[in-house]
């Protein structure tokens, strides 16, 4: 009995000791939370939410809180307001045309330095040059991480083209004119659909100019100084708009937009119109909503005969890490960016959106997985071919102009005037340059004595 009592006392002492040790141990550390604001909505926002959940589930040290701001413009404006109030997110998605504004703000921590400080070795040469150089300094330093990237393609109805004896998409604008007329003569009411709003500046003006190595503005499209001014009224862009207007007047092109009841993508997917130019990001939408049995494909945008094709421009957005945050939050941000950089994440991202991988390793990984071998993803590799058609020139590395969204709005205004026969093509583009230069002048005055990095 005595020995049993001793045993019980010993067990009790051991239990008490164990309890004491347990109580002395600190509770499991809560993950470090940090905010990520983004500008996508709808299905794309749901994909971003899943991406964030995947990151949080992949480790226990950090928790990213992801919040959609509705659209790109709102995201940038809300971030500026939050920064002034000292409540900025740690990571923010900023669209391509906000790059110059972010660079001059100084309100960020350079992405390459962030990753290096936190022990991540990123091979920046792995990024496709046309993508990387858009978000890098003139010296090649990466200030932000490319995220959702796209470029425009020509979508064409193979069944309609078969009716005019064609098995390939037109490669030149001269061929486009002939094919549109043949489609019209074959009874198609809408051979090609375009939109001429501000947003279509991306396809109609910016991409056309890049493919033809034609400048949008002086100073190498603004890369070499805030005193850059527009000059697309002196380039092949004038001929291009002249041809588009001619084809519109002949009934070969119809204007399609949500305001008119049906946008370009809907018009193409329904079989109403036979050719459109839109982002590779719309590839999935066309596939999901197409008219039953419709055969279609994508091709690189045409160029004028005799042109040495250059790379198209990257669209979409990149991820910026903002200043004024703690070291712990920066560690979390670096881990998050490294997670996004992983080729497996590229497969998830491209599978669930129409966006393309931003790195060569990501693209190679998708190919080894058979991603591009069959529908619904076959064809999206054409976007990579377009972005890598050449080494970026001083013109085709991108556009570095301040307040460029306002210039795009002016583009929409003048295109509307041209197509409504209120002004001639040359007069409209001259006015675009004049009013756009006033916008650039105001931006330059906002940042006196400053230069782009």
mmCIF file of N, CA and C in Angstrom, residues 133-204:
data_model
loop_
_atom_site.group_PDB
_atom_site.id
_atom_site.type_symbol
_atom_site.label_atom_id
_atom_site.label_comp_id
_atom_site.label_asym_id
_atom_site.label_seq_id
_atom_site.Cartn_x
_atom_site.Cartn_y
_atom_site.Cartn_z
ATOM 1 N N UNK A 133 10.462 44.197 -68.467
ATOM 2 C CA UNK A 133 10.951 45.562 -68.703
ATOM 3 C C UNK A 133 9.873 46.615 -68.499
ATOM 4 N N UNK A 134 8.625 46.180 -68.550
ATOM 5 C CA UNK A 134 7.542 47.141 -68.310
ATOM 6 C C UNK A 134 7.555 47.592 -66.853
ATOM 7 N N UNK A 135 7.951 46.691 -65.963
ATOM 8 C CA UNK A 135 7.868 46.977 -64.530
ATOM 9 C C UNK A 135 9.233 47.175 -63.888
ATOM 10 N N UNK A 136 10.243 47.401 -64.716
ATOM 11 C CA UNK A 136 11.601 47.576 -64.202
ATOM 12 C C UNK A 136 12.089 48.997 -64.463
ATOM 13 N N UNK A 137 13.139 49.379 -63.755
ATOM 14 C CA UNK A 137 13.754 50.678 -63.995
ATOM 15 C C UNK A 137 14.546 50.621 -65.298
ATOM 16 N N UNK A 138 15.074 51.757 -65.695
ATOM 17 C CA UNK A 138 15.887 51.807 -66.912
ATOM 18 C C UNK A 138 17.143 50.948 -66.769
ATOM 19 N N UNK A 139 17.521 50.651 -65.521
ATOM 20 C CA UNK A 139 18.693 49.802 -65.264
ATOM 21 C C UNK A 139 18.316 48.333 -65.110
ATOM 22 N N UNK A 140 17.025 48.032 -65.237
ATOM 23 C CA UNK A 140 16.592 46.643 -65.145
ATOM 24 C C UNK A 140 16.228 46.167 -63.753
ATOM 25 N N UNK A 141 16.162 47.077 -62.782
ATOM 26 C CA UNK A 141 15.793 46.696 -61.413
ATOM 27 C C UNK A 141 14.282 46.513 -61.328
ATOM 28 N N UNK A 142 13.850 45.363 -60.791
ATOM 29 C CA UNK A 142 12.421 45.062 -60.701
ATOM 30 C C UNK A 142 11.805 45.790 -59.512
ATOM 31 N N UNK A 143 10.886 46.699 -59.798
ATOM 32 C CA UNK A 143 10.239 47.452 -58.733
ATOM 33 C C UNK A 143 8.960 46.776 -58.256
ATOM 34 N N UNK A 144 8.325 46.011 -59.142
ATOM 35 C CA UNK A 144 7.106 45.303 -58.775
ATOM 36 C C UNK A 144 7.118 43.933 -59.435
ATOM 37 N N UNK A 145 6.249 43.053 -58.969
ATOM 38 C CA UNK A 145 6.185 41.689 -59.488
ATOM 39 C C UNK A 145 5.077 41.572 -60.524
ATOM 40 N N UNK A 146 5.399 41.199 -61.779
ATOM 41 C CA UNK A 146 4.334 40.945 -62.754
ATOM 42 C C UNK A 146 3.346 39.921 -62.193
ATOM 43 N N UNK A 147 2.051 40.172 -62.385
ATOM 44 C CA UNK A 147 1.028 39.293 -61.812
ATOM 45 C C UNK A 147 0.098 38.779 -62.905
ATOM 46 N N UNK A 148 -0.961 39.508 -63.169
ATOM 47 C CA UNK A 148 -1.883 39.088 -64.230
ATOM 48 C C UNK A 148 -1.479 39.779 -65.526
ATOM 49 N N UNK A 149 -0.985 38.991 -66.459
ATOM 50 C CA UNK A 149 -0.460 39.551 -67.705
ATOM 51 C C UNK A 149 -1.226 39.022 -68.906
ATOM 52 N N UNK A 150 -1.368 39.892 -69.886
ATOM 53 C CA UNK A 150 -2.110 39.523 -71.091
ATOM 54 C C UNK A 150 -1.572 40.319 -72.270
ATOM 55 N N UNK A 151 -2.026 39.965 -73.437
ATOM 56 C CA UNK A 151 -1.736 40.723 -74.650
ATOM 57 C C UNK A 151 -2.885 40.431 -75.608
ATOM 58 N N UNK A 152 -3.152 41.288 -76.582
ATOM 59 C CA UNK A 152 -4.311 41.061 -77.446
ATOM 60 C C UNK A 152 -4.028 40.086 -78.579
ATOM 61 N N UNK A 153 -5.076 39.423 -79.035
ATOM 62 C CA UNK A 153 -5.019 38.494 -80.154
ATOM 63 C C UNK A 153 -6.182 38.779 -81.098
ATOM 64 N N UNK A 154 -6.079 38.246 -82.310
ATOM 65 C CA UNK A 154 -7.202 38.287 -83.239
ATOM 66 C C UNK A 154 -7.978 36.977 -83.090
ATOM 67 N N UNK A 155 -9.257 37.086 -82.815
ATOM 68 C CA UNK A 155 -10.152 35.934 -82.738
ATOM 69 C C UNK A 155 -10.905 35.854 -84.070
ATOM 70 N N UNK A 156 -10.892 34.678 -84.685
ATOM 71 C CA UNK A 156 -11.522 34.576 -85.997
ATOM 72 C C UNK A 156 -12.359 33.305 -86.105
ATOM 73 N N UNK A 157 -13.473 33.432 -86.807
ATOM 74 C CA UNK A 157 -14.429 32.337 -86.970
ATOM 75 C C UNK A 157 -13.996 31.473 -88.155
ATOM 76 N N UNK A 158 -13.528 30.266 -87.870
ATOM 77 C CA UNK A 158 -12.997 29.380 -88.910
ATOM 78 C C UNK A 158 -14.083 28.946 -89.890
ATOM 79 N N UNK A 159 -15.303 28.783 -89.403
ATOM 80 C CA UNK A 159 -16.396 28.383 -90.291
ATOM 81 C C UNK A 159 -16.689 29.470 -91.326
ATOM 82 N N UNK A 160 -16.727 30.723 -90.874
ATOM 83 C CA UNK A 160 -16.996 31.833 -91.786
ATOM 84 C C UNK A 160 -15.871 31.982 -92.803
ATOM 85 N N UNK A 161 -14.638 31.856 -92.351
ATOM 86 C CA UNK A 161 -13.512 32.000 -93.277
ATOM 87 C C UNK A 161 -13.466 30.851 -94.280
ATOM 88 N N UNK A 162 -13.929 29.670 -93.861
ATOM 89 C CA UNK A 162 -13.985 28.544 -94.801
ATOM 90 C C UNK A 162 -14.923 28.862 -95.959
ATOM 91 N N UNK A 163 -15.956 29.650 -95.682
ATOM 92 C CA UNK A 163 -16.924 30.014 -96.733
ATOM 93 C C UNK A 163 -16.288 30.907 -97.800
ATOM 94 N N UNK A 164 -15.185 31.597 -97.443
ATOM 95 C CA UNK A 164 -14.500 32.438 -98.437
ATOM 96 C C UNK A 164 -13.179 31.795 -98.865
ATOM 97 N N UNK A 165 -13.058 30.490 -98.571
ATOM 98 C CA UNK A 165 -11.896 29.736 -99.036
ATOM 99 C C UNK A 165 -10.628 29.965 -98.256
ATOM 100 N N UNK A 166 -10.744 30.406 -97.010
ATOM 101 C CA UNK A 166 -9.553 30.691 -96.195
ATOM 102 C C UNK A 166 -9.451 29.706 -95.028
ATOM 103 N N UNK A 167 -8.241 29.226 -94.795
ATOM 104 C CA UNK A 167 -8.010 28.305 -93.681
ATOM 105 C C UNK A 167 -7.085 28.906 -92.624
ATOM 106 N N UNK A 168 -6.631 30.149 -92.859
ATOM 107 C CA UNK A 168 -5.774 30.830 -91.899
ATOM 108 C C UNK A 168 -6.289 32.237 -91.660
ATOM 109 N N UNK A 169 -5.957 32.780 -90.516
ATOM 110 C CA UNK A 169 -6.308 34.171 -90.222
ATOM 111 C C UNK A 169 -5.430 35.099 -91.053
ATOM 112 N N UNK A 170 -5.922 36.279 -91.382
ATOM 113 C CA UNK A 170 -5.097 37.231 -92.143
ATOM 114 C C UNK A 170 -3.895 37.692 -91.333
ATOM 115 N N UNK A 171 -2.744 37.777 -92.008
ATOM 116 C CA UNK A 171 -1.508 38.180 -91.329
ATOM 117 C C UNK A 171 -1.176 39.656 -91.548
ATOM 118 N N UNK A 172 -1.753 40.257 -92.604
ATOM 119 C CA UNK A 172 -1.491 41.671 -92.877
ATOM 120 C C UNK A 172 -2.810 42.436 -92.883
ATOM 121 N N UNK A 173 -2.718 43.742 -92.673
ATOM 122 C CA UNK A 173 -3.928 44.558 -92.705
ATOM 123 C C UNK A 173 -4.484 44.664 -94.120
ATOM 124 N N UNK A 174 -3.618 44.528 -95.103
ATOM 125 C CA UNK A 174 -4.109 44.491 -96.478
ATOM 126 C C UNK A 174 -5.003 43.260 -96.683
ATOM 127 N N UNK A 175 -4.570 42.109 -96.132
ATOM 128 C CA UNK A 175 -5.377 40.890 -96.214
ATOM 129 C C UNK A 175 -6.677 41.034 -95.420
ATOM 130 N N UNK A 176 -6.601 41.725 -94.283
ATOM 131 C CA UNK A 176 -7.816 41.938 -93.486
ATOM 132 C C UNK A 176 -8.875 42.651 -94.321
ATOM 133 N N UNK A 177 -8.475 43.723 -95.007
ATOM 134 C CA UNK A 177 -9.432 44.460 -95.828
ATOM 135 C C UNK A 177 -10.082 43.585 -96.884
ATOM 136 N N UNK A 178 -9.271 42.755 -97.546
ATOM 137 C CA UNK A 178 -9.805 41.868 -98.593
ATOM 138 C C UNK A 178 -10.716 40.797 -97.994
ATOM 139 N N UNK A 179 -10.324 40.232 -96.860
ATOM 140 C CA UNK A 179 -11.129 39.175 -96.234
ATOM 141 C C UNK A 179 -12.461 39.726 -95.704
ATOM 142 N N UNK A 180 -12.435 40.916 -95.136
ATOM 143 C CA UNK A 180 -13.678 41.498 -94.633
ATOM 144 C C UNK A 180 -14.664 41.744 -95.774
ATOM 145 N N UNK A 181 -14.155 42.210 -96.905
ATOM 146 C CA UNK A 181 -15.029 42.440 -98.059
ATOM 147 C C UNK A 181 -15.601 41.111 -98.560
ATOM 148 N N UNK A 182 -14.757 40.066 -98.586
ATOM 149 C CA UNK A 182 -15.227 38.754 -99.034
ATOM 150 C C UNK A 182 -16.296 38.207 -98.085
ATOM 151 N N UNK A 183 -16.120 38.415 -96.797
ATOM 152 C CA UNK A 183 -17.115 37.973 -95.823
ATOM 153 C C UNK A 183 -18.436 38.720 -96.006
ATOM 154 N N UNK A 184 -18.329 40.021 -96.268
ATOM 155 C CA UNK A 184 -19.532 40.823 -96.505
ATOM 156 C C UNK A 184 -20.250 40.333 -97.763
ATOM 157 N N UNK A 185 -19.490 40.085 -98.814
ATOM 158 C CA UNK A 185 -20.075 39.599 -100.071
ATOM 159 C C UNK A 185 -20.689 38.214 -99.909
ATOM 160 N N UNK A 186 -20.185 37.444 -98.929
ATOM 161 C CA UNK A 186 -20.715 36.101 -98.687
ATOM 162 C C UNK A 186 -21.962 36.121 -97.813
ATOM 163 N N UNK A 187 -22.390 37.330 -97.421
ATOM 164 C CA UNK A 187 -23.638 37.458 -96.677
ATOM 165 C C UNK A 187 -23.503 37.688 -95.185
ATOM 166 N N UNK A 188 -22.287 37.855 -94.695
ATOM 167 C CA UNK A 188 -22.095 38.103 -93.264
ATOM 168 C C UNK A 188 -22.306 39.593 -92.972
ATOM 169 N N UNK A 189 -23.213 39.877 -92.061
ATOM 170 C CA UNK A 189 -23.586 41.271 -91.772
ATOM 171 C C UNK A 189 -22.534 42.013 -90.965
ATOM 172 N N UNK A 190 -21.778 41.272 -90.165
ATOM 173 C CA UNK A 190 -20.769 41.918 -89.315
ATOM 174 C C UNK A 190 -19.453 41.173 -89.456
ATOM 175 N N UNK A 191 -18.717 41.450 -90.516
ATOM 176 C CA UNK A 191 -17.429 40.759 -90.697
ATOM 177 C C UNK A 191 -16.469 40.959 -89.519
ATOM 178 N N UNK A 192 -16.427 42.181 -88.987
ATOM 179 C CA UNK A 192 -15.508 42.459 -87.879
ATOM 180 C C UNK A 192 -16.139 43.447 -86.906
ATOM 181 N N UNK A 193 -15.925 43.226 -85.617
ATOM 182 C CA UNK A 193 -16.419 44.138 -84.586
ATOM 183 C C UNK A 193 -15.241 44.813 -83.898
ATOM 184 N N UNK A 194 -15.369 46.102 -83.646
ATOM 185 C CA UNK A 194 -14.391 46.827 -82.841
ATOM 186 C C UNK A 194 -15.135 47.688 -81.829
ATOM 187 N N UNK A 195 -14.417 48.192 -80.867
ATOM 188 C CA UNK A 195 -14.931 49.189 -79.943
ATOM 189 C C UNK A 195 -13.962 50.361 -80.017
ATOM 190 N N UNK A 196 -14.471 51.568 -79.824
ATOM 191 C CA UNK A 196 -13.598 52.741 -79.937
ATOM 192 C C UNK A 196 -13.631 53.566 -78.656
ATOM 193 N N UNK A 197 -13.873 52.893 -77.540
ATOM 194 C CA UNK A 197 -13.889 53.579 -76.249
ATOM 195 C C UNK A 197 -12.469 53.786 -75.746
ATOM 196 N N UNK A 198 -12.360 54.420 -74.584
ATOM 197 C CA UNK A 198 -11.048 54.691 -73.994
ATOM 198 C C UNK A 198 -10.251 53.411 -73.789
ATOM 199 N N UNK A 199 -10.919 52.349 -73.318
ATOM 200 C CA UNK A 199 -10.202 51.102 -73.017
ATOM 201 C C UNK A 199 -9.581 50.476 -74.257
ATOM 202 N N UNK A 200 -10.167 50.746 -75.425
ATOM 203 C CA UNK A 200 -9.653 50.127 -76.653
ATOM 204 C C UNK A 200 -8.413 50.821 -77.188
ATOM 205 N N UNK A 201 -7.985 51.880 -76.516
ATOM 206 C CA UNK A 201 -6.686 52.479 -76.846
ATOM 207 C C UNK A 201 -5.609 51.405 -76.767
ATOM 208 N N UNK A 202 -5.780 50.467 -75.838
ATOM 209 C CA UNK A 202 -4.798 49.400 -75.619
ATOM 210 C C UNK A 202 -4.609 48.576 -76.886
ATOM 211 N N UNK A 203 -5.723 48.121 -77.506
ATOM 212 C CA UNK A 203 -5.609 47.327 -78.718
ATOM 213 C C UNK A 203 -5.288 48.188 -79.940
ATOM 214 N N UNK A 204 -6.099 49.230 -80.128
ATOM 215 C CA UNK A 204 -6.069 49.958 -81.392
ATOM 216 C C UNK A 204 -4.857 50.859 -81.553
#
